[in-house]
XYZ file of C-alpha atoms in Angstrom:
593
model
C 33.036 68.552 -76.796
C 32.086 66.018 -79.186
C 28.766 65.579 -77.457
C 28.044 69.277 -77.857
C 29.023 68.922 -81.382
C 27.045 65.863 -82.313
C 23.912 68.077 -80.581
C 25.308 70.735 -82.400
C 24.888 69.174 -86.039
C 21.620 66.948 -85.263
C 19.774 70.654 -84.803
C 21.691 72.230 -87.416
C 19.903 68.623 -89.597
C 16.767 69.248 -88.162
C 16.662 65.480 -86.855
C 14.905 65.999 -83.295
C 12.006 68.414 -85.090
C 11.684 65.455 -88.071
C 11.528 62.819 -85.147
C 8.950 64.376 -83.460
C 7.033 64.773 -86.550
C 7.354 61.418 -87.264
C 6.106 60.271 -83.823
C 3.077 62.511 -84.218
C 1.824 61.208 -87.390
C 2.789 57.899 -86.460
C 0.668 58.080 -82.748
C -2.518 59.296 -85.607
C -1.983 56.416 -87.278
C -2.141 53.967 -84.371
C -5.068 55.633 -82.843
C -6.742 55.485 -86.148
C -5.960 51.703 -86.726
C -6.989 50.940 -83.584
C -10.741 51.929 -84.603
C -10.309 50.812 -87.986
C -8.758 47.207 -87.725
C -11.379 46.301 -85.476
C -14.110 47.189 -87.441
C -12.926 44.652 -90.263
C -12.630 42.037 -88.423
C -8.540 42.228 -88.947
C -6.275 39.636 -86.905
C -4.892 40.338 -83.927
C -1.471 40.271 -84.819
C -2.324 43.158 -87.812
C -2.425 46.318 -84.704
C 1.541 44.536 -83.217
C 2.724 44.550 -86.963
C 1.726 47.908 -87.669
C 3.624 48.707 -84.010
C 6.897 46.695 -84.972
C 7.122 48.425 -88.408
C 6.322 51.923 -87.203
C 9.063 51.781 -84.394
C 11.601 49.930 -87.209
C 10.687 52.824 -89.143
C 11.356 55.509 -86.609
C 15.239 53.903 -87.074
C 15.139 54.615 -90.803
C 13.942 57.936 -90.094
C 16.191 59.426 -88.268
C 19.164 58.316 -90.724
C 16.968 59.424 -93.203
C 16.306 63.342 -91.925
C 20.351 63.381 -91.047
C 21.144 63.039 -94.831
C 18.273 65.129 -96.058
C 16.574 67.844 -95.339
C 13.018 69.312 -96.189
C 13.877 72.742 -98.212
C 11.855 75.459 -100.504
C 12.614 73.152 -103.906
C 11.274 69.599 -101.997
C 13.401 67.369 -100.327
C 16.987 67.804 -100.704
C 20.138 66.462 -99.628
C 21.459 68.405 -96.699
C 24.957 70.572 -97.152
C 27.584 69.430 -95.164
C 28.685 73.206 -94.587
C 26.235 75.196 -92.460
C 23.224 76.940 -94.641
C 22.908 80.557 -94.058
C 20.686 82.006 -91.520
C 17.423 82.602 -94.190
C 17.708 79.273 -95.134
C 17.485 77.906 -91.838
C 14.957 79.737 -90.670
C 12.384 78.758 -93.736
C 13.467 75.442 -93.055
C 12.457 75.339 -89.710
C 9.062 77.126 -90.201
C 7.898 74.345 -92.430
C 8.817 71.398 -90.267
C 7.250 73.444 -87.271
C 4.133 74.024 -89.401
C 4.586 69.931 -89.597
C 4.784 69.358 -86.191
C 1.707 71.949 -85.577
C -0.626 70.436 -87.587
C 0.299 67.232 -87.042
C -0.150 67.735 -82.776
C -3.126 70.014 -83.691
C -4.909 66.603 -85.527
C -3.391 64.062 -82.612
C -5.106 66.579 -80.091
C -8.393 66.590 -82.215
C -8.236 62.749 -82.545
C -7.651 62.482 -78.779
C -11.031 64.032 -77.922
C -12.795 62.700 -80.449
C -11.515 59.528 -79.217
C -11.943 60.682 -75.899
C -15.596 61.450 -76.036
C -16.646 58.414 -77.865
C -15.337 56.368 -75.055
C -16.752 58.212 -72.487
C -20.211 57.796 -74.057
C -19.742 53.847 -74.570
C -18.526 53.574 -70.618
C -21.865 52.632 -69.255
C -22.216 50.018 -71.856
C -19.069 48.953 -71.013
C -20.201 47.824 -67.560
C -23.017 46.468 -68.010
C -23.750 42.254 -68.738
C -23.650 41.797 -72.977
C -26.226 40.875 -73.689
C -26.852 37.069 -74.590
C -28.168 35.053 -77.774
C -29.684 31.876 -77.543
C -28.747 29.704 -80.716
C -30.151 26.146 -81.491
C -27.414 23.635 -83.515
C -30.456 21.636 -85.223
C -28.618 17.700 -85.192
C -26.992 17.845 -88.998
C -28.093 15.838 -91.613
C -26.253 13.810 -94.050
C -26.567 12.451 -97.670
C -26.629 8.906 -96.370
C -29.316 9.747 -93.011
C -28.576 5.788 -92.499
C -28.470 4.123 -88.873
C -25.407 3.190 -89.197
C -24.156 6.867 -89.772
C -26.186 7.695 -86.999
C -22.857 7.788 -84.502
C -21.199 10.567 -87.249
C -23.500 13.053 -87.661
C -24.681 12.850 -83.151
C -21.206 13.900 -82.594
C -20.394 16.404 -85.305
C -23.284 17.923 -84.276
C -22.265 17.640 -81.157
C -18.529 19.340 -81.318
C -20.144 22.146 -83.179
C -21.852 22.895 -80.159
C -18.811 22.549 -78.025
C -16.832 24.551 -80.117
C -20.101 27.338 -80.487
C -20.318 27.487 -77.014
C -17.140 28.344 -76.029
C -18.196 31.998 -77.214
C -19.767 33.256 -74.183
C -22.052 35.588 -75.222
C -24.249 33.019 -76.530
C -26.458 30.319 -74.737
C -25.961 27.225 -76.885
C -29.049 24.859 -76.629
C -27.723 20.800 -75.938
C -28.383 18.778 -78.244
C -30.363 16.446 -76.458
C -33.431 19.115 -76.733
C -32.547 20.455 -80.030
C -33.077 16.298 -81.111
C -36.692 17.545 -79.850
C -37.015 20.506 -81.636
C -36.720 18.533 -85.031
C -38.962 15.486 -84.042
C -41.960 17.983 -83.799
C -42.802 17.857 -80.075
C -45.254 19.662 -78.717
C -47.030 20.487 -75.220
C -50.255 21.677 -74.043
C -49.141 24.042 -71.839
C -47.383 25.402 -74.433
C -43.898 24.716 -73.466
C -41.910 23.679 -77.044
C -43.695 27.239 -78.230
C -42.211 29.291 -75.223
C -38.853 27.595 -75.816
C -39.198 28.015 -79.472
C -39.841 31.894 -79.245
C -36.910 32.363 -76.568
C -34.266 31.187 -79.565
C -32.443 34.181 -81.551
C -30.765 31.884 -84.245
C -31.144 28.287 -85.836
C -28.287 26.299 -87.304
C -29.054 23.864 -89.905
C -26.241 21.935 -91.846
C -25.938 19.130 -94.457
C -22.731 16.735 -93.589
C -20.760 15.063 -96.576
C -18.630 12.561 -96.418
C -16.192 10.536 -99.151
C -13.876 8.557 -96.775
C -11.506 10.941 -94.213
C -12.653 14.015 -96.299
C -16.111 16.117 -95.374
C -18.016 18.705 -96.223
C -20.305 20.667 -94.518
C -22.994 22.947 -95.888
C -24.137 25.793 -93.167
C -27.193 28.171 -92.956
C -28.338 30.670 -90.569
C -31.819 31.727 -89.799
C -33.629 34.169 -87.124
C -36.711 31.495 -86.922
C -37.409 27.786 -87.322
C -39.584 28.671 -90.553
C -37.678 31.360 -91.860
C -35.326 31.009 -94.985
C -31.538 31.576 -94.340
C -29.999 34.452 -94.109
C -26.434 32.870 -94.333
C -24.906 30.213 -96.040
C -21.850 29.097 -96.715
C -19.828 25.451 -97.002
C -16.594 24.038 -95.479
C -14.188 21.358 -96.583
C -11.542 19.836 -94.871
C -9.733 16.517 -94.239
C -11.407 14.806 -91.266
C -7.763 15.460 -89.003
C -8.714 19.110 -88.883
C -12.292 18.783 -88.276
C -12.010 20.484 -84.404
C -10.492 23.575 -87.054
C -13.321 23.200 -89.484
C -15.993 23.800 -86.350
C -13.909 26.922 -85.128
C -13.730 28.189 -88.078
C -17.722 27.671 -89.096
C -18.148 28.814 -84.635
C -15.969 31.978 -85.508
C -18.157 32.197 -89.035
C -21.637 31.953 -86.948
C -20.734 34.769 -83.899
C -19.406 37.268 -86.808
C -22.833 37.151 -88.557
C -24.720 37.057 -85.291
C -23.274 40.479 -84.350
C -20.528 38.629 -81.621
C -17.179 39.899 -80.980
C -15.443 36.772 -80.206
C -12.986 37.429 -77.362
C -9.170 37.228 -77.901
C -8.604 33.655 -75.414
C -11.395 31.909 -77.401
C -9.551 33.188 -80.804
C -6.406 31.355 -79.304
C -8.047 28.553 -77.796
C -9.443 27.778 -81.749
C -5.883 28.293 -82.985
C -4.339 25.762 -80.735
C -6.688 22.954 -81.678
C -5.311 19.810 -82.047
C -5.665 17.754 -85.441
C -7.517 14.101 -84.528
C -6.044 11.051 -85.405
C -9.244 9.766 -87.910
C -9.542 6.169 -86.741
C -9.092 6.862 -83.262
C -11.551 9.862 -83.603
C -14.117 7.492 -84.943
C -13.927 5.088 -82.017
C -14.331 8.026 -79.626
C -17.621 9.401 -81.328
C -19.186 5.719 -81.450
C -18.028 5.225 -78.198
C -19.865 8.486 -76.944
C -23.469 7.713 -79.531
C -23.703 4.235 -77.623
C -22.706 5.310 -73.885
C -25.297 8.218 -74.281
C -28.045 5.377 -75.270
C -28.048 4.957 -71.756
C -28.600 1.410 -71.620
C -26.467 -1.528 -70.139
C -26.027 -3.145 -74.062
C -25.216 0.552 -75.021
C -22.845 1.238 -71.842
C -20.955 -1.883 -73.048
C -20.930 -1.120 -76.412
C -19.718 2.259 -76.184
C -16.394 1.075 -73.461
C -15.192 -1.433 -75.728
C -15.097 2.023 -78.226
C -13.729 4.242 -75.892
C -11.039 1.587 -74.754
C -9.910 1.095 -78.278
C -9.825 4.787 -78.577
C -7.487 5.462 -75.977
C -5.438 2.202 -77.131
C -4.329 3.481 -80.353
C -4.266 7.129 -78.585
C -3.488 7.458 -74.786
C -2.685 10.885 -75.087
C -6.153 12.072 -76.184
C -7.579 14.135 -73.367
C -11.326 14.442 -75.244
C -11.715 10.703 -74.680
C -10.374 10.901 -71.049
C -12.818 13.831 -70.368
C -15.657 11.943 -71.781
C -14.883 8.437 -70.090
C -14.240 10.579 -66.723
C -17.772 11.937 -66.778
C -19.193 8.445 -67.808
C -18.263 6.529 -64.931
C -19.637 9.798 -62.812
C -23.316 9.588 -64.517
C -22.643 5.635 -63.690
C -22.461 6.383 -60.251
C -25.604 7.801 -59.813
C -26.882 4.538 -60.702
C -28.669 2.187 -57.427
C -26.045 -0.621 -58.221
C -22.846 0.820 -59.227
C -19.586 -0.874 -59.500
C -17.565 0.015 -56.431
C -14.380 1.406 -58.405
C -16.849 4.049 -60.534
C -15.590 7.138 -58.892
C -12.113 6.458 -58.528
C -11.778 5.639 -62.489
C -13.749 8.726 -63.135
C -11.148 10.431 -60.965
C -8.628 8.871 -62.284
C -9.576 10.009 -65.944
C -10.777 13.512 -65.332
C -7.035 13.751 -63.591
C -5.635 12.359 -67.116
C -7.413 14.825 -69.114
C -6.601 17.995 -67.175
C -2.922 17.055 -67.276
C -3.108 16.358 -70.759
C -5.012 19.576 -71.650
C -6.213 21.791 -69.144
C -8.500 24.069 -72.015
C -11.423 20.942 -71.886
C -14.107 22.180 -69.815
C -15.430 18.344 -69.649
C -12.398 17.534 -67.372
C -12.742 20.035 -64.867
C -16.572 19.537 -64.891
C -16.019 15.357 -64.623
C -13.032 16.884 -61.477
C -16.085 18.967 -59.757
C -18.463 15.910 -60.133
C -16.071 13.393 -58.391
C -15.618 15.316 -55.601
C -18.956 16.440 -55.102
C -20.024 12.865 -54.801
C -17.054 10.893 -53.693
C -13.894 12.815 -53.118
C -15.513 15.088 -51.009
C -12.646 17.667 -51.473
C -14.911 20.681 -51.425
C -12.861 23.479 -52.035
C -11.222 21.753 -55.278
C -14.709 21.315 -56.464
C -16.018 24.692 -55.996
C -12.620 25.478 -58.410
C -13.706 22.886 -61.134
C -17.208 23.761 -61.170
C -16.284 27.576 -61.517
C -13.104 26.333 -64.454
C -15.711 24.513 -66.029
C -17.947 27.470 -66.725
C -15.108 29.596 -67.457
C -14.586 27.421 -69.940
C -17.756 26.543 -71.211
C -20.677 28.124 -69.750
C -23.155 25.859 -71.758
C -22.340 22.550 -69.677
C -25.974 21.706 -68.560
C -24.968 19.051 -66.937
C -22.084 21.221 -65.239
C -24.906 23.702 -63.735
C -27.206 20.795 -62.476
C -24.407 19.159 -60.348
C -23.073 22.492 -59.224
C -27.014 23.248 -57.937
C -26.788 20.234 -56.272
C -23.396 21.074 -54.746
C -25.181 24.125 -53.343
C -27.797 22.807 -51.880
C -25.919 20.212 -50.096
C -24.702 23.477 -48.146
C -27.673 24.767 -47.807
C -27.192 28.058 -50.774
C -30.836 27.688 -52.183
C -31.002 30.889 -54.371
C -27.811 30.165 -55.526
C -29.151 26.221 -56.197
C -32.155 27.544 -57.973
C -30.183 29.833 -60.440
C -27.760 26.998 -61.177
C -30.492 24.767 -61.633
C -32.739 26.935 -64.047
C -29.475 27.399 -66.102
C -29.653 23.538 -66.484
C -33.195 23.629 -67.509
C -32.876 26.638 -69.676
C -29.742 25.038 -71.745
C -31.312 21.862 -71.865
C -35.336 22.716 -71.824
C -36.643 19.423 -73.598
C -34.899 16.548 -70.557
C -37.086 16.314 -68.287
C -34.628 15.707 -65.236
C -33.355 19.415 -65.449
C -36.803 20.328 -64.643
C -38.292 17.480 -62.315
C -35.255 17.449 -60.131
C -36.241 21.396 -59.273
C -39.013 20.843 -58.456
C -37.399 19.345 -55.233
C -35.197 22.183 -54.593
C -38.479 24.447 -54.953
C -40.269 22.335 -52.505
C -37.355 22.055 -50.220
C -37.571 25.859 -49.466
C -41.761 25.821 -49.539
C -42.464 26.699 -53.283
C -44.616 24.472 -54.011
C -46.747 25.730 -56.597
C -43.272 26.351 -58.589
C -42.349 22.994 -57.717
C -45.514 21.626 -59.268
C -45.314 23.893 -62.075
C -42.055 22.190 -63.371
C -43.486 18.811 -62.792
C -45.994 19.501 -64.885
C -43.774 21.030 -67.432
C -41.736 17.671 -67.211
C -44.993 15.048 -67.324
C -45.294 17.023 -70.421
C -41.848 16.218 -71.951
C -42.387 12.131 -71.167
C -45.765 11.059 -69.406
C -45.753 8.769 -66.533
C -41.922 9.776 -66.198
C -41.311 7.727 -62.697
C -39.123 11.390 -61.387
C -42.267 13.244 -61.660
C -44.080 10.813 -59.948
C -41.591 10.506 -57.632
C -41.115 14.542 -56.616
C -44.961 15.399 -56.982
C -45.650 12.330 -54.230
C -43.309 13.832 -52.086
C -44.578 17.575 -52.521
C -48.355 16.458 -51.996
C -46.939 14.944 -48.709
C -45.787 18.171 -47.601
C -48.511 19.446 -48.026
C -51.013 17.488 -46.112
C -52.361 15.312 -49.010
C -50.700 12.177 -47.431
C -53.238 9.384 -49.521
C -52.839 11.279 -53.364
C -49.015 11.568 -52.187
C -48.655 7.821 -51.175
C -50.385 6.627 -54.778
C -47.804 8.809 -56.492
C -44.908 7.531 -54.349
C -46.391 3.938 -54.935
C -46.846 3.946 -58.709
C -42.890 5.757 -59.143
C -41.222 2.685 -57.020
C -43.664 0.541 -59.173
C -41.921 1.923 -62.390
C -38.790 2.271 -60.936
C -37.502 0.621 -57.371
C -34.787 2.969 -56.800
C -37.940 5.783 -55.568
C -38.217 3.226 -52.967
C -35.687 6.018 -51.329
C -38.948 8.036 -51.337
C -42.010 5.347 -50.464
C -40.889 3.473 -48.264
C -40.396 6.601 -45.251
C -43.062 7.986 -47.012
C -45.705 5.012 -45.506
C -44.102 4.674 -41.687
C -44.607 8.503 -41.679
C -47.924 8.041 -42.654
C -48.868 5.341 -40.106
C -49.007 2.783 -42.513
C -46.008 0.393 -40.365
C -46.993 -2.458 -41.817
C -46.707 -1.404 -45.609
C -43.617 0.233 -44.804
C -42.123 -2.726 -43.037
C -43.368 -5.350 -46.070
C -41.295 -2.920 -48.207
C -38.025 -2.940 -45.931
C -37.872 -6.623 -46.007
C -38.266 -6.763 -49.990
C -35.585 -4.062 -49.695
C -32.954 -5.818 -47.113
C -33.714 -9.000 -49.546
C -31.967 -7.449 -52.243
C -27.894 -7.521 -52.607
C -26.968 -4.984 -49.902
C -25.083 -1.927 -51.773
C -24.244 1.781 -50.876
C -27.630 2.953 -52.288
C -29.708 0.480 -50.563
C -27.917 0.883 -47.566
C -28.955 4.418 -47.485
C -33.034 3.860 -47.991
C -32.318 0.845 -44.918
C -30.812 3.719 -42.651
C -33.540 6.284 -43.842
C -36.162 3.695 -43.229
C -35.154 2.765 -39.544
C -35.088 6.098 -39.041
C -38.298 6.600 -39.460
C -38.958 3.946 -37.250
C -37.145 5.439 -34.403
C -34.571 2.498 -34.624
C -31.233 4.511 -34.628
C -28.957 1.962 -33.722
C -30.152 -0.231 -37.238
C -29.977 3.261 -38.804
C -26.034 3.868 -37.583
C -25.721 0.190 -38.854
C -26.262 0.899 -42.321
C -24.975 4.229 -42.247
C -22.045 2.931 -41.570
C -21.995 0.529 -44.430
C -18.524 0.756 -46.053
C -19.765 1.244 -49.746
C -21.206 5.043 -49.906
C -23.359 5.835 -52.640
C -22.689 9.155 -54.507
C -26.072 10.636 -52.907
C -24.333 10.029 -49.067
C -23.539 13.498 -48.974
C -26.882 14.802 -48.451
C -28.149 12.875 -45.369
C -26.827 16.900 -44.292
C -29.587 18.477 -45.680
C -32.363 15.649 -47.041
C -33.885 11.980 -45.484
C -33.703 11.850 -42.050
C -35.246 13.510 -38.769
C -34.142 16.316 -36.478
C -33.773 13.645 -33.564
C -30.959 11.259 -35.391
C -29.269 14.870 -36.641
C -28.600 15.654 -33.389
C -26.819 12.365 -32.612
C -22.874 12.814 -32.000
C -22.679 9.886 -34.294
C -24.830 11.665 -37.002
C -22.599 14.555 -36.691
C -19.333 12.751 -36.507
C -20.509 11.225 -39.897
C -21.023 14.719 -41.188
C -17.574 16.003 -40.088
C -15.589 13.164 -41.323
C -16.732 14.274 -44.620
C -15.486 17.569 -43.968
C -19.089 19.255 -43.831
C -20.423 22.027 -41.657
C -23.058 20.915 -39.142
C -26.840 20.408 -40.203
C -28.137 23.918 -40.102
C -31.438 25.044 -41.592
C -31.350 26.009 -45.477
C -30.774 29.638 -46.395
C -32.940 30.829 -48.978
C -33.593 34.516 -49.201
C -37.246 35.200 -51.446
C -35.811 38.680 -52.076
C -33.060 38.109 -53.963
């Protein structure tokens, strides 16, 4: 009985007709902040608040409609003795005239709604469309040498932080350093490159001890005035904040709707420690000199770095993919690859958001660890992360190749090339993976295009040797081979097979004595195994094959060096199963796709 009477009075109050009123208006107003919010750019936490305060209000509501009631002189407190039948009825035409328009306007809304979405499906599925934005290196008051280290890696987390927006292609800095020293090519590359980029950022860095400022502008063309400025302060703890916040800044005024992970990833940044940070961007300047008084330099930084921080996973990402690009090196120290495992390990635990780490994980396993699977899951966490690695989508290319995916090598590769036009070894190195599958005028195209970035660059000499080779023009081929292991002897990978396959035996032998002279390491083990291989002198080739220092380029003896004979060899293929390969097999490239 008391139920029926509770019923009973909350009819008699007109509470379940002012409740659904209230949940009709309120459903309007969520549909209509959900278009309007948006559109100003409002936080993400605005649309929940407006949710929370709605549905606290809904409480309110109802206690509010069973005190009062909605009569013909307004709002009125409602009589706690039943209102006579002319009363009630009035009353309940105007809250039903309520509810009618109210559901009548939702209903409206909902097509509206309905209709615009329907008509911005097919944009919804297909690829947004991308910018490509050059960070032009920043300039400060001082523009001294010795401030040199500063402004290279501001510049440089800019573009980390810019490119973690993924509808833009963020240049590296390495060619944008290119852009500003005035380079230009005959074949017109720096103009093609030029005319490919949708925005420029310039900036002007100040500095008064742990404090900076930074001056911004935007511009559509290298020439054109700005179209945007604006300046930032902040203390130099917060700087990974300051770049968000100028990133965030730069994809509004590009037209970008930065997606809701990246706005959290830029929330959670961590404050820097400002001596510590200091050691880990001079560390990075003199590493990246890529020299051996530079490689030296820049430990000693990065050690001190992590000694008055061991919890800072940027410097473990950073000294993880060190050691890797040390590794590639002819004489590397034996313990390379498990430090850079070691590190990239550190800096995933320590945050797994760094795209460096995973990439530095991929790396070390593509070279050394050999633990395929987990480096097909890096190289794709990477990119999920940051999709403007360079360096990321020139190892993964190489990854693919090594089993034999060419078109999915080439694409990875020109992503390399086209995020990093102005380095030459984005572009010589394709050349090989063109030539590997028969393109050879493509292949000479980009070792043109890289003569053109550095002349005499030994890597072009080295790849357009090989590809004249190939195709019948042994003596211009053996010259080029000749004057690349003249400007650098680790191409002796290259000349050396190069002249027994020509005939020349006793050029090729002079050249595998001056090798075996040297100090016998992983790499020149390799060029001794692909040299007696050549020679038809397996059991010397097994020998050094089987050399317990591999260098990072082992791998590939799958898919590159040595003849069809020796790859049919059950030790050959034992070699290639203990790494946990697939069998030699021809390379599958499809000129359709």
């Amino acid at each position: 009985m008391r139920w029926r009477t509770l019923i009973s009075e909350l009819k008699r109050r007109h509470v379940f007709k002012s409740t659904i009123a209230y949940l009709a208006i309120s459903w309007i107003v969520i549909q209509i902040a959900s278009i309007i919010f948006p559109a100003f750019d409002a936080p993400e936490y605005a649309f929940k608040a407006l949710i929370y305060i709605l549905s606290v209000g809904l409480i309110f509501w109802i206690a509010f409609s069973w005190i009062y009631d909605l009569t013909a002189d307004g709002i009125q407190k409602t009589d706690d003795r039943p209102a006579d039948q002319e009363t009630l009825e009035l009353t309940n035409k105007r809250l039903n005239k309520i509810i009618a328009v109210s559901v009548g306007f939702a209903i409206l809304l909902l097509v509206v709604v309905s209709f615009w979405a329907g008509s911005n499906w097919n944009q919804d599925d297909q690829i947004p469309e991308l910018k490509k934005v050059a960070v032009i290196p920043l300039v400060s008051e001082s523009n001294s040498e010795d401030e040199a280290y500063f402004t290279v890696g501001m510049t440089e987390d800019l573009i980390d932080e810019l490119s973690k927006v993924h509808q833009l292609t963020v240049i590296n800095q390495n060619s944008t350093q290119v852009i500003t020293s005035g380079f230009h090519s005959p074949n017109s590359l720096f103009a093609n490159v030029i005319s490919g980029i949708d925005f420029f950022v310039n900036g002007r860095l100040e500095r008064e001890d742990n404090y900076i400022s930074v001056h911004m502008e935007l511009k559509e063309s290298i020439n054109d005035s700005a179209f945007w400025r604006k300046s930032y302060s902040k203390d130099l703890s917060e700087v990974r904040k300051l770049w968000a916040e100028v990133s965030s800044d730069l994809a509004r005024e590009m037209r970008i709707t930065v997606k809701p992970d990246v706005i959290e990833d830029w929330t959670g940044l961590r404050s820097v420690k400002p001596e510590t940070y200091e050691f880990y961007l001079k560390g990075k300047y003199y590493i990246n000199t890529y020299t051996p008084a530079g490689w030296d330099r820049g430990m000693v930084y990065l050690e001190e770095a992590l000694s008055r921080n061991p919890a800072d996973p940027y410097t473990y990402a950073f000294l993880a993919e060190s050691y890797i690009n040390a590794g590639h090196s002819p004489d590397p120290p034996a313990d390379v690859f498990p430090k850079a495992f070691a590190a990239a390990q550190r800096a995933i635990r320590l945050d797994s958001t760094i795209a460096l780490g995973w990439a530095a994980l991929s790396h070390y396993h593509t070279y050394f660890g050999r633990d395929w699977a987990m480096a097909e899951y890096a190289f794709e966490r990477a990119n999920e992360l940051n999709p403007n690695l360079a360096y990321n989508h020139y190892h993964r290319s190489w990854y693919l190749f090594l089993f034999g995916r060419m078109n999915e090598a080439i694409m990875e590769h020109k992503l390399a090339q086209e995020l990093d036009p102005f380095t030459p070894l984005h572009t010589a190195w394709l050349g090989v993976i063109y030539s590997e599958v028969g393109l050879y005028d493509e292949a000479l195209e980009e070792v043109y295009k890289a003569s053109q970035m550095q002349k005499d660059y030994s890597l072009s000499l080295f790849v357009k040797g090989g590809i004249f080779i190939d195709q019948g023009k042994v003596d211009e081929g053996l010259q080029l081979l000749k004057e690349a292991y003249e400007a650098n002897s680790r191409w002796v990978v290259g000349y050396g097979p190069a002249l027994i396959e020509a005939g020349y035996i006793k050029e090729g032998l002079a050249v595998l004595e001056e090798l075996k002279s040297r100090q016998i390491n992983g790499f020149n083990a390799l060029c001794l195994s692909i040299m007696y291989d050549k020679l038809g002198d397996f059991e010397k080739a097994f020998e050094y094959l089987n050399y317990d220092q591999r260098h990072g380029w082992y791998p590939w003896i799958r898919v590159l060096f040595f003849s069809d004979e020796i790859r049919k060899d059950p030790r050959f293929l034992k070699l290639i199963r203990d790494m946990n390969l697939p069998d030699p097999a021809p390379l599958v490239y499809d000129p359709e796709l």
